XYZ file of N, CA and C in Angstrom:
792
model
N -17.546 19.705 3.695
C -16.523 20.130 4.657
C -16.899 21.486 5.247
N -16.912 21.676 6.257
C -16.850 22.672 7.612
C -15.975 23.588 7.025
N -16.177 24.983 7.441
C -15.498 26.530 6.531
C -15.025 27.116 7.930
N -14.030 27.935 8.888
C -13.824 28.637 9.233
C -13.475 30.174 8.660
N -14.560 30.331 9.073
C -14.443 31.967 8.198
C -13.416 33.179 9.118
N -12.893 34.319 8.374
C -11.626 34.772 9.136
C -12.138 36.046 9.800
N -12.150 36.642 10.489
C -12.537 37.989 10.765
C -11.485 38.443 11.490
N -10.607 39.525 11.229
C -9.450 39.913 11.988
C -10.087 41.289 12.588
N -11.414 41.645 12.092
C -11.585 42.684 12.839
C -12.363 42.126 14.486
N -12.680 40.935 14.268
C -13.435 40.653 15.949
C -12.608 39.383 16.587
N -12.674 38.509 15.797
C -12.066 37.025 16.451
C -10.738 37.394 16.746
N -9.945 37.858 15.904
C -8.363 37.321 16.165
C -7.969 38.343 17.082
N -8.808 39.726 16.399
C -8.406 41.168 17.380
C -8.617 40.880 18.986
N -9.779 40.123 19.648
C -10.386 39.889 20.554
C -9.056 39.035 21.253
N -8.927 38.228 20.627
C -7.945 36.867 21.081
C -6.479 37.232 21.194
N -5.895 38.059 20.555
C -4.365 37.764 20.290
C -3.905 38.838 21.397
N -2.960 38.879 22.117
C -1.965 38.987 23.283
C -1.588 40.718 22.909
N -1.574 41.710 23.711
C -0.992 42.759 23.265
C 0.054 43.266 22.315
N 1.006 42.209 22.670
C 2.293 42.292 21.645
C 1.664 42.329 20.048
N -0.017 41.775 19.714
C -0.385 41.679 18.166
C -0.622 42.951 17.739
N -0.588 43.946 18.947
C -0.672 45.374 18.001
C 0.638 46.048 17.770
N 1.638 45.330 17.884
C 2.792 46.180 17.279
C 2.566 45.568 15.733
N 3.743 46.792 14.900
C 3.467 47.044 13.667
C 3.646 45.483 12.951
N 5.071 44.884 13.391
C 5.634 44.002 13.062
C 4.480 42.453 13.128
N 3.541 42.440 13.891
C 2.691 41.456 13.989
C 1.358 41.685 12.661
N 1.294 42.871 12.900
C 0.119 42.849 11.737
C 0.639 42.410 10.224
N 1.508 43.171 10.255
C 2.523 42.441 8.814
C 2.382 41.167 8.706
N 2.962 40.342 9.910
C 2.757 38.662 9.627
C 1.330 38.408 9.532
N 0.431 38.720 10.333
C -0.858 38.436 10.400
C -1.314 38.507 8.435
N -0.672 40.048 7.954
C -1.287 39.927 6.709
C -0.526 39.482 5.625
N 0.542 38.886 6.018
C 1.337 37.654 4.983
C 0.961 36.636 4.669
N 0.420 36.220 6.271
C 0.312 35.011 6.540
C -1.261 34.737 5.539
N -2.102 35.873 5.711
C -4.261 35.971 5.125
C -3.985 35.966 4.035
N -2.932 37.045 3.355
C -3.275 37.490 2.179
C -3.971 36.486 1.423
N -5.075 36.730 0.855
C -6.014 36.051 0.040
C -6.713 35.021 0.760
N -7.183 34.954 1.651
C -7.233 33.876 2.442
C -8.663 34.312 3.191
N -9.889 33.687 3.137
C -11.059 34.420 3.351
C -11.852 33.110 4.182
N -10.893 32.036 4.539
C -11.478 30.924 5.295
C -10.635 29.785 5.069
N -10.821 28.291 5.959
C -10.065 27.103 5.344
C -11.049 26.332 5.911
N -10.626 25.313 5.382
C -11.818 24.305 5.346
C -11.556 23.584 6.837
N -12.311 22.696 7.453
C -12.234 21.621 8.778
C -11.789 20.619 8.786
N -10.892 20.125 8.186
C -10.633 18.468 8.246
C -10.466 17.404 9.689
N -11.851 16.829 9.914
C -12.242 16.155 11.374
C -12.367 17.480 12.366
N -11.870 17.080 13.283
C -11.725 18.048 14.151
C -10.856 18.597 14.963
N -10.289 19.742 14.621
C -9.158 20.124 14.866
C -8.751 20.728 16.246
N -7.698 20.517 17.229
C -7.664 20.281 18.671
C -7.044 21.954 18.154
N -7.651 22.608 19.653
C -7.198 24.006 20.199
C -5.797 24.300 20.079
N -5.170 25.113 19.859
C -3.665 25.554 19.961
C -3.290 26.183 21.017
N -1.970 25.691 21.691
C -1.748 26.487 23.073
C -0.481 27.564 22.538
N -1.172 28.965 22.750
C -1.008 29.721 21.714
C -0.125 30.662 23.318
N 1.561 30.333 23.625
C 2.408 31.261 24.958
C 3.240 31.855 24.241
N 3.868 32.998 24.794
C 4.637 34.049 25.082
C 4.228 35.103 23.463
N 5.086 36.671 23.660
C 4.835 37.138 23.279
C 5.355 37.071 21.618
N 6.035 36.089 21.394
C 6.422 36.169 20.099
C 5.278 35.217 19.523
N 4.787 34.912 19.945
C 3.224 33.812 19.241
C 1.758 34.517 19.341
N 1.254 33.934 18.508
C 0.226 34.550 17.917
C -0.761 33.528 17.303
N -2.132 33.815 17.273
C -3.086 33.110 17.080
C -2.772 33.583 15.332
N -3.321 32.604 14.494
C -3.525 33.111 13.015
C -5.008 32.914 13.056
N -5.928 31.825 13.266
C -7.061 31.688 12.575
C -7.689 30.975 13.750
N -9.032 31.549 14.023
C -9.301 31.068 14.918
C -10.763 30.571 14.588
N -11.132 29.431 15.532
C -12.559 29.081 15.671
C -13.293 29.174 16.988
N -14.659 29.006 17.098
C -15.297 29.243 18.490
C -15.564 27.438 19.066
N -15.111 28.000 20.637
C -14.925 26.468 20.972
C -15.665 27.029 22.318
N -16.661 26.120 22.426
C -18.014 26.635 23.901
C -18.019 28.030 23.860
N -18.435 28.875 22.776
C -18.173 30.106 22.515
C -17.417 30.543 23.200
N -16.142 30.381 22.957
C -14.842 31.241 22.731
C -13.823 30.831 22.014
N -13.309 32.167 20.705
C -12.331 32.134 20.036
C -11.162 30.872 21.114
N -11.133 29.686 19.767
C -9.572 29.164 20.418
C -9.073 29.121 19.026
N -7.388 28.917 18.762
C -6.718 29.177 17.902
C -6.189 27.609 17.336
N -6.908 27.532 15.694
C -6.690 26.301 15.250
C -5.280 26.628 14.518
N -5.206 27.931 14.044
C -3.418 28.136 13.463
C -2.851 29.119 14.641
N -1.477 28.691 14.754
C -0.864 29.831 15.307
C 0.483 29.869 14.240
N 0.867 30.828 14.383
C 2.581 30.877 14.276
C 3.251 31.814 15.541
N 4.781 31.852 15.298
C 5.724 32.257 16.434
C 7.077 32.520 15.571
N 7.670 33.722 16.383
C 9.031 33.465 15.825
C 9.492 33.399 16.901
N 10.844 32.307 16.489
C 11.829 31.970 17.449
C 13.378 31.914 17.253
N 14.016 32.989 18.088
C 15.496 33.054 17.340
C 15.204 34.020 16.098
N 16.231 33.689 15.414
C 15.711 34.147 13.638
C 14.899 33.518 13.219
N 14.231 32.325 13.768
C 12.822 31.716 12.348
C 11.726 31.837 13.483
N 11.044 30.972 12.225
C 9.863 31.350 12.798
C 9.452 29.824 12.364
N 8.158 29.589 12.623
C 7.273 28.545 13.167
C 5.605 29.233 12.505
N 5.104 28.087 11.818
C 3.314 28.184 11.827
C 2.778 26.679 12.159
N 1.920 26.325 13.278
C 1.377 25.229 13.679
C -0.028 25.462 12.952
N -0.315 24.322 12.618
C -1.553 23.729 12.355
C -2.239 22.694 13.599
N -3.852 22.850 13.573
C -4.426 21.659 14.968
C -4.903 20.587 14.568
N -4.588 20.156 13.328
C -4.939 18.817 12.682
C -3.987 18.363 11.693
N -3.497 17.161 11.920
C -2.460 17.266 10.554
C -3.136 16.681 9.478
N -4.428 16.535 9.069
C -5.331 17.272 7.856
C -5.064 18.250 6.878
N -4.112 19.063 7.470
C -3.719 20.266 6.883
C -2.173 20.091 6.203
N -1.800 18.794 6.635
C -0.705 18.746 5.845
C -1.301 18.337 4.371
N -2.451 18.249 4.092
C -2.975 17.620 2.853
C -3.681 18.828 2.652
N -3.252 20.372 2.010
C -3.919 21.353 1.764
C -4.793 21.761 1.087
N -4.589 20.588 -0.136
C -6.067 20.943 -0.689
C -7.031 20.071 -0.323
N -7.655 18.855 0.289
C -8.421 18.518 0.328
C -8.857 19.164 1.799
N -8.092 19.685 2.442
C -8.364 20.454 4.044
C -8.956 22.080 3.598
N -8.806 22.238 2.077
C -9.157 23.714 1.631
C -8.490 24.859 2.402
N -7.174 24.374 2.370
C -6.013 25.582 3.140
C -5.004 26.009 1.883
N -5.303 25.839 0.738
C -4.241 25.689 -0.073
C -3.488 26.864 -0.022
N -3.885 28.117 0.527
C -3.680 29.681 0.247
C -2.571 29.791 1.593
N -3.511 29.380 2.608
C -2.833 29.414 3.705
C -1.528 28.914 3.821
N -1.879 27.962 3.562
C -0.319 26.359 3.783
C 0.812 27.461 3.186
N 0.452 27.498 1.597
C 1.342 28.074 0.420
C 1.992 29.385 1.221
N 1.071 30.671 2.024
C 1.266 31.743 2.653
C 2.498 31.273 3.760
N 2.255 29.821 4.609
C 2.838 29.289 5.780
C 3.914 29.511 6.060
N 4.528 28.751 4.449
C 5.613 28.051 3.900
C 6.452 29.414 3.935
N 5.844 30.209 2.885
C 6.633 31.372 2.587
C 6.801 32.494 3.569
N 5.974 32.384 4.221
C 6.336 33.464 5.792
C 7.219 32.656 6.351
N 7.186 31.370 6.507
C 8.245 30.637 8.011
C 9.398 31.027 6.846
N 9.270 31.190 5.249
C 10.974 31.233 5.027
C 11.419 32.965 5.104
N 10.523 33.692 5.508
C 11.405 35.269 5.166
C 10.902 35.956 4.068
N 9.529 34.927 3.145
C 9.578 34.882 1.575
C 8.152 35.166 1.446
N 7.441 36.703 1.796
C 5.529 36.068 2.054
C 5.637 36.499 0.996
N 6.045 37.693 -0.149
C 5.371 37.997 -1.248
C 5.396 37.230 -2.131
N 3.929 36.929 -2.961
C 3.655 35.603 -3.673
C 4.550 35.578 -5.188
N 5.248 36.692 -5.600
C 5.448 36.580 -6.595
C 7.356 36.338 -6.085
N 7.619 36.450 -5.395
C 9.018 35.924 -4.777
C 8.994 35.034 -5.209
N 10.626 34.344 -5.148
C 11.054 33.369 -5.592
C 10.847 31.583 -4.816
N 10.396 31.137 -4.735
C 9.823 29.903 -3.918
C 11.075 29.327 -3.558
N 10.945 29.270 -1.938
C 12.383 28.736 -1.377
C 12.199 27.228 -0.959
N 13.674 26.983 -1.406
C 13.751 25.285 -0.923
C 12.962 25.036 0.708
N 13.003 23.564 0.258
C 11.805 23.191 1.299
C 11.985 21.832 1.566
N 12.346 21.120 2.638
C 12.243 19.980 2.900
C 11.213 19.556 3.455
N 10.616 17.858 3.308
C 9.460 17.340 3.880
C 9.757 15.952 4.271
N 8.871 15.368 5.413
C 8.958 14.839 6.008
C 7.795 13.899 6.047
N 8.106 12.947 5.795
C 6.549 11.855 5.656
C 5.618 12.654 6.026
N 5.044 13.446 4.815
C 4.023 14.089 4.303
C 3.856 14.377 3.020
N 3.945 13.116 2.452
C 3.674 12.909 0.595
C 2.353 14.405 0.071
N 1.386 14.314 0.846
C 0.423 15.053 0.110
C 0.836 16.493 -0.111
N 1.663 17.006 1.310
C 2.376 18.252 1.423
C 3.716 18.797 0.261
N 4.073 17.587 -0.342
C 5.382 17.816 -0.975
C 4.936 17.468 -2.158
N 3.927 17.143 -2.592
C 2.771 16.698 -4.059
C 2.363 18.564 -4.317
N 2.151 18.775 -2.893
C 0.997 20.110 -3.723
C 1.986 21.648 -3.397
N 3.323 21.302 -2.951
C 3.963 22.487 -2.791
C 4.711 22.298 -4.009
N 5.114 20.637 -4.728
C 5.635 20.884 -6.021
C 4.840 21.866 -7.024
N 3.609 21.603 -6.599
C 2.811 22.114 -7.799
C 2.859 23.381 -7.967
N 3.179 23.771 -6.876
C 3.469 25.349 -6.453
C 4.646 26.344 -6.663
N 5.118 25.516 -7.327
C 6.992 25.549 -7.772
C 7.831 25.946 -6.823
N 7.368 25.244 -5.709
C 8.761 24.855 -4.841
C 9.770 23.766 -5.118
N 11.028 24.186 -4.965
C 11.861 23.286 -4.700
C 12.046 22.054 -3.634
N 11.497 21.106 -3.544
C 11.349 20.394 -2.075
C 11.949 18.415 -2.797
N 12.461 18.690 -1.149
C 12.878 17.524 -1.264
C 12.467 16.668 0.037
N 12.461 15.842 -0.227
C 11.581 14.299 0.596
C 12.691 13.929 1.587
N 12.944 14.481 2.859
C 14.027 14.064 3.651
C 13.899 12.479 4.276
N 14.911 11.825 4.584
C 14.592 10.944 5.947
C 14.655 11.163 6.807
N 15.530 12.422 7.207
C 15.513 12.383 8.419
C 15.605 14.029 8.912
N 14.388 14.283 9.701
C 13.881 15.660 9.525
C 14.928 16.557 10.350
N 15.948 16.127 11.733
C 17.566 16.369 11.681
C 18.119 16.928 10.854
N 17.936 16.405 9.911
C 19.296 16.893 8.378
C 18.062 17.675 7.293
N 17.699 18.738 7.553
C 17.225 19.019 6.426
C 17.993 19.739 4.969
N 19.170 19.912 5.471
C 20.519 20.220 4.012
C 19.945 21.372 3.766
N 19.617 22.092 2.160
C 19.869 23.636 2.423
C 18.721 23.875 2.431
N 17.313 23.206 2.571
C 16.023 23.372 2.653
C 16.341 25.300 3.679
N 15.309 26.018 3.268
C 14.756 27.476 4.106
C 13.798 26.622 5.400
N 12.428 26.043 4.862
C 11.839 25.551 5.506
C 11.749 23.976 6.091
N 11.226 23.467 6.726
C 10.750 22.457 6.922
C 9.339 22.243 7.099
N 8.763 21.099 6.860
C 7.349 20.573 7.042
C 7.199 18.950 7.692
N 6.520 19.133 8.222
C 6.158 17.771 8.721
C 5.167 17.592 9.887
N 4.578 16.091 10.069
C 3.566 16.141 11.443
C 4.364 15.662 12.862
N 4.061 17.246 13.362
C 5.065 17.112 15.080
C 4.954 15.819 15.471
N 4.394 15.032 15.556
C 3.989 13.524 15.906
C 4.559 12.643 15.289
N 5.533 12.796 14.404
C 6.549 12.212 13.514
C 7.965 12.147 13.849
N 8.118 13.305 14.390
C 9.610 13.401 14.681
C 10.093 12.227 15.439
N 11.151 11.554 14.980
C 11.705 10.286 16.005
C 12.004 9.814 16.995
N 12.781 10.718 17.415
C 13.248 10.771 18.532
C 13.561 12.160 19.305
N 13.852 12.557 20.709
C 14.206 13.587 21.141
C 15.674 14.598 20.710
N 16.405 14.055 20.105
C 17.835 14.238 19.643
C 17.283 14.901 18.449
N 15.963 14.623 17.374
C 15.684 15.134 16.069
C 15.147 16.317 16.793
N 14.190 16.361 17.737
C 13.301 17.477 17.839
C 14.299 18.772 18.522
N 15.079 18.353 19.133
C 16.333 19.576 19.543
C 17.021 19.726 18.136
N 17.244 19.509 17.285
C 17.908 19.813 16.065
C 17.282 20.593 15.398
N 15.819 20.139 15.237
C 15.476 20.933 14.590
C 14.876 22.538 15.216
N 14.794 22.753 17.180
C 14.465 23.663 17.316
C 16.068 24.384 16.868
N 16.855 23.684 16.757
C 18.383 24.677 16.284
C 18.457 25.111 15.200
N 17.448 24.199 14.116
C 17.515 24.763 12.841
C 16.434 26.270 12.410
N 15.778 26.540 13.485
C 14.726 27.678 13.599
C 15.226 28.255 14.040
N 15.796 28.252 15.062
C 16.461 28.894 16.262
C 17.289 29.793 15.321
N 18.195 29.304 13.993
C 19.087 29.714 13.496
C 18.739 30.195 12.294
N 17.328 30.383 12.137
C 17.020 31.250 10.783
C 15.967 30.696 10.070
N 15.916 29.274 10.258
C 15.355 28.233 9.830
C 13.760 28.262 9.448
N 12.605 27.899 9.221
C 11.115 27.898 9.221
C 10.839 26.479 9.002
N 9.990 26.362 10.343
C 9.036 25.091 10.484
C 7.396 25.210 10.430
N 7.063 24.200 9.512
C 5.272 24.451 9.183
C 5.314 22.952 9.888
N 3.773 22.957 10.618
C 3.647 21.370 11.138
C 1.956 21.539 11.664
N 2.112 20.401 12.246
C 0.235 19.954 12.102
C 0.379 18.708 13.031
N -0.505 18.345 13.984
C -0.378 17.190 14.936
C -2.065 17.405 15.225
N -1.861 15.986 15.870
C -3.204 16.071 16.851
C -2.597 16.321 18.355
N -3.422 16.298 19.464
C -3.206 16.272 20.570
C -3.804 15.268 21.211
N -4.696 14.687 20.367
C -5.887 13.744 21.345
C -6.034 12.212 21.637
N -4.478 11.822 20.528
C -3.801 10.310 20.510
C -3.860 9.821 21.912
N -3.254 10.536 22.660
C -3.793 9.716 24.155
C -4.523 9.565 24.997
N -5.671 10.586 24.827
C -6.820 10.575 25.107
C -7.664 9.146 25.374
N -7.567 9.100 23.543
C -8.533 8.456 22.730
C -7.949 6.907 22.935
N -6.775 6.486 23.066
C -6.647 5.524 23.547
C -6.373 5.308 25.332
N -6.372 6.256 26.040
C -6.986 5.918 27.613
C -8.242 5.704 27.611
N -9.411 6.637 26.934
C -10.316 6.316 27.339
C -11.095 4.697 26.307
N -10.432 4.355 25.280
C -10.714 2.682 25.238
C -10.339 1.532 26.193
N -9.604 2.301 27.070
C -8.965 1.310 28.051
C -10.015 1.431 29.248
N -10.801 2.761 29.769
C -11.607 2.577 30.215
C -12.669 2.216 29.801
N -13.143 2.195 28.814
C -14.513 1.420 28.403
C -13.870 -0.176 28.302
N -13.171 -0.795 28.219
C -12.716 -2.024 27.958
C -12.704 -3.164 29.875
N -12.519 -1.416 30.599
C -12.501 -2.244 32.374
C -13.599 -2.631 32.337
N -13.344 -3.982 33.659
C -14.339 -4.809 34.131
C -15.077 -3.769 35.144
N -15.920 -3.584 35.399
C -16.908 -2.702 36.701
C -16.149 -2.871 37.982
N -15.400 -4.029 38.450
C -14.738 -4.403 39.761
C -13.234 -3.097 39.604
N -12.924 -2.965 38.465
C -11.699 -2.305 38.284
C -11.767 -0.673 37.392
N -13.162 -0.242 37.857
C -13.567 1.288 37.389
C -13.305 2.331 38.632
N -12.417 3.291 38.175
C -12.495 4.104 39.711
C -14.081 4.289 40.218
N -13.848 4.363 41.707
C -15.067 4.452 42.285
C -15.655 6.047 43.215
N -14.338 6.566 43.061
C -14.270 7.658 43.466
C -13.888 9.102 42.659
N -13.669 10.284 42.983
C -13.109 11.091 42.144
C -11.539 11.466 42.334
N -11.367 10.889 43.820
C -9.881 10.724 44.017
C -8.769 9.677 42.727
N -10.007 8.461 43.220
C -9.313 6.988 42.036
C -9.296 7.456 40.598
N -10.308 8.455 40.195
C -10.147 9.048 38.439
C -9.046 9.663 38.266
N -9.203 10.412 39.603
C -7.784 11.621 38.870
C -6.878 11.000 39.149
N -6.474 9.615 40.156
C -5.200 8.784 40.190
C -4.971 8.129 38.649
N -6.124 7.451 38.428
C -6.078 6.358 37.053
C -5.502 7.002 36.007
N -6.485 8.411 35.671
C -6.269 9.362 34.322
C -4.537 9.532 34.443
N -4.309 9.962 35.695
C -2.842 10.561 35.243
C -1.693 9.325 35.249
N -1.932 8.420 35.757
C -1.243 6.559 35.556
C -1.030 6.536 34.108
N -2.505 6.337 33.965
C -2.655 5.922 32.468
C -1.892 6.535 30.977
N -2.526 8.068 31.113
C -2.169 9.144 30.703
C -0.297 8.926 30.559
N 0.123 8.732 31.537
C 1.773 8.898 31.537
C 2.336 7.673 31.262
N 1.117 6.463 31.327
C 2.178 5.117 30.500
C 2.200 5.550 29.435
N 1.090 6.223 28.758
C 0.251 6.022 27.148
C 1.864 6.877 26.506
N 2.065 8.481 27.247
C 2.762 8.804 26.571
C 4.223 8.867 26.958
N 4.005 7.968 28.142
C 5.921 7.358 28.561
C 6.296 8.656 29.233
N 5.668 9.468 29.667
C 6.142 10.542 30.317
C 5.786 10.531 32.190
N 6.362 11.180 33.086
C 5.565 11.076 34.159
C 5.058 12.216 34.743
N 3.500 12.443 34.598
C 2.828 13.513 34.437
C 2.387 13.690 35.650
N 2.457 13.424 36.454
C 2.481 14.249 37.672
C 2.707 15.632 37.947
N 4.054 16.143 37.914
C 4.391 17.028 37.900
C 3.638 18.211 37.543
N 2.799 17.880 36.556
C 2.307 18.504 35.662
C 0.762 18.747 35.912
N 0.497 17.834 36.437
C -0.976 17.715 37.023
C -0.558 18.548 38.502
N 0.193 18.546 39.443
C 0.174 19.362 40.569
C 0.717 21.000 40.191
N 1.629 21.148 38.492
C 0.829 22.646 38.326
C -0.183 23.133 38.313
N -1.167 22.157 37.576
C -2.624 22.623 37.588
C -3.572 22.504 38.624
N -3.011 22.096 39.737
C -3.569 22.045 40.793
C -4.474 20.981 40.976
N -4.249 19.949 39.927
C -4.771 18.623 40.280
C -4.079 17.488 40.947
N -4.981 17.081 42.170
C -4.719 16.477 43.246
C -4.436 15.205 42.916
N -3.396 14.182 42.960
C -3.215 12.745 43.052
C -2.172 12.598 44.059
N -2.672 11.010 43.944
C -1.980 10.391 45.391
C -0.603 10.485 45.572
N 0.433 9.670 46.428
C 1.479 9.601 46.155
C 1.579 8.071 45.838
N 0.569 7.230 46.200
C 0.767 6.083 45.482
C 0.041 6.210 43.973
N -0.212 7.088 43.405
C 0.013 7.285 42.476
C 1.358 7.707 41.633
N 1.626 8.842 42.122
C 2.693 9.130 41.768
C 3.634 8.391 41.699
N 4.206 6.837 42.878
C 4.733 6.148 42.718
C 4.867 4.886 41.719
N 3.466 5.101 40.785
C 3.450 4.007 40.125
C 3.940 4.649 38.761
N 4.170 5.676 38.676
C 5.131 6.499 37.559
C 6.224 6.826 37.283
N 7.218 6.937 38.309
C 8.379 7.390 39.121
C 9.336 6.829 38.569
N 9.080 5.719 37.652
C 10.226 5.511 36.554
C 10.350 5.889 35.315
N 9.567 6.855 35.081
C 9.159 7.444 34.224
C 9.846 8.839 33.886
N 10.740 9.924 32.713
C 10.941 10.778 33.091
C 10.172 11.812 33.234
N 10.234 12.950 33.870
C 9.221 14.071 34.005
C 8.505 14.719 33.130
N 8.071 15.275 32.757
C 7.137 15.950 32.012
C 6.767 17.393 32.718
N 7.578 18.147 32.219
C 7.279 19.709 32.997
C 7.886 20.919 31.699
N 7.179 21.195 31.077
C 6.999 22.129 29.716
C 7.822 23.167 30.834
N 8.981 23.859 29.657
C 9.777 25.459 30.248
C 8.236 26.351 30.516
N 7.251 26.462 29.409
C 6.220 27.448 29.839
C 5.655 26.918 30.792
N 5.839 25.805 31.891
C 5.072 26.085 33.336
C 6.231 25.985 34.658
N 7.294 26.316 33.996
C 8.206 26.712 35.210
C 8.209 28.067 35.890
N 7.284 28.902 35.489
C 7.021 30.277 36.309
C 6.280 29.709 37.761
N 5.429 28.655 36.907
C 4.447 28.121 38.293
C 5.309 27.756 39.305
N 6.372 26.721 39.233
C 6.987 26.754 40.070
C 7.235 27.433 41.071
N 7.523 28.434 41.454
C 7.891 29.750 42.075
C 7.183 30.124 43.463
């Protein structure tokens, strides 16, 4: 297994947003390390989109040489939040994060010093996560439904799990309100199944142009994840048709609060 090694004097210093030199960030930064001198790679872990000033890169790797951020955390409201870029990492020891995860847990609850008392913890179809935080003498309990986590401090689970949209607003209320969320996803689920759909076309039905790619990709792209990504593609200043756009349009929007400045 692959090692990301930590250097806070070049990588993270280089990378993290002005707000990381107030006092209050280095603190988390060294809650979050303490003891912590690398973690292991499990597959390959997608970049973190690491906005506003309450977020922060934790651990970073070089991606086409440049630092991108495989951990971040954030606080939000009273809690706080640590993302993981593989949910590999919900399985901490065989991902060789065990220090980290354990550090995660106890920063998202309010709780980094190790000899503190280990705060309740709910989990979320992530058996390996709630195996190795028992071991750790946390209190945790195996929720169904990551909505109701009862008097859990934290929560855990893979963002890619949550059920429905009604759970994922609950639980930004349960952070929002004091709460700590640890989590781990991929990003590349739809990728990886658009582009089998293009290796699977007949040659008569391959875009032929660079207009027809960037129509197909964003079609495709927005059945795969039921969203209609348009919107989203003309923030970034990528060009598609309007008969593209029309073949989405029953679809609801897809426009993240962090790209409504673009708007403007």
């Amino acid at each position: 297994m692959r090692t990301v090694l930590l250097s806070l004097a070049t990588a993270l210093a280089a990378f993290l947003p002005p707000a990381a030199a107030a006092p209050e960030r280095r603190e988390d930064l060294a809650a979050l390390l303490a003891g912590v001198d690398g973690i292991g790679v499990p597959g390959v872990p997608g970049p973190l989109c690491v906005v506003g000033d309450d977020a922060f890169a934790v651990v970073t790797a070089a991606a086409d040489g440049h630092p991108a951020p495989v951990v971040a955390a954030a606080r939000s409201g009273r809690g706080r939040v640590v993302a993981f870029g593989h949910n590999g990492y919900l399985s901490p020891a065989a991902a060789g994060a065990e220090r980290l995860f354990e550090n995660a847990v106890r920063w998202c609850a309010g709780r980094a010093a190790p000899k503190a008392v280990a705060p309740p913890v709910a989990v979320y179809l992530a058996e390996e996560a709630a195996a190795f935080l028992r071991g750790r003498g946390f209190a945790v309990e195996e929720v169904r439904d990551p909505a109701e986590p009862g008097p859990a401090k934290v929560l855990v689970l893979d963002a890619a799990s949550i059920p429905t949209p009604e759970a994922e607003r609950s639980i930004a209320r349960f952070v929002r309100a004091g709460g700590g969320l640890v989590t781990a996803s991929l990003g590349w689920g739809a990728f990886r199944d658009v582009f089998a759909e293009y290796r699977a076309l007949p040659p008569e039905d391959r875009p032929k142009s660079d207009a027809e790619k960037r129509d197909q990709l964003m079609v495709r792209l927005s059945r795969r994840v039921a969203k209609d990504l348009g919107p989203f593609f003309s923030r970034w200043g990528i060009p598609v048709s309007e008969a593209a756009r029309a073949r989405v349009a029953d679809l609801p929007d897809f426009e993240p609060a962090e790209m409504a400045e673009f708007a403007r």
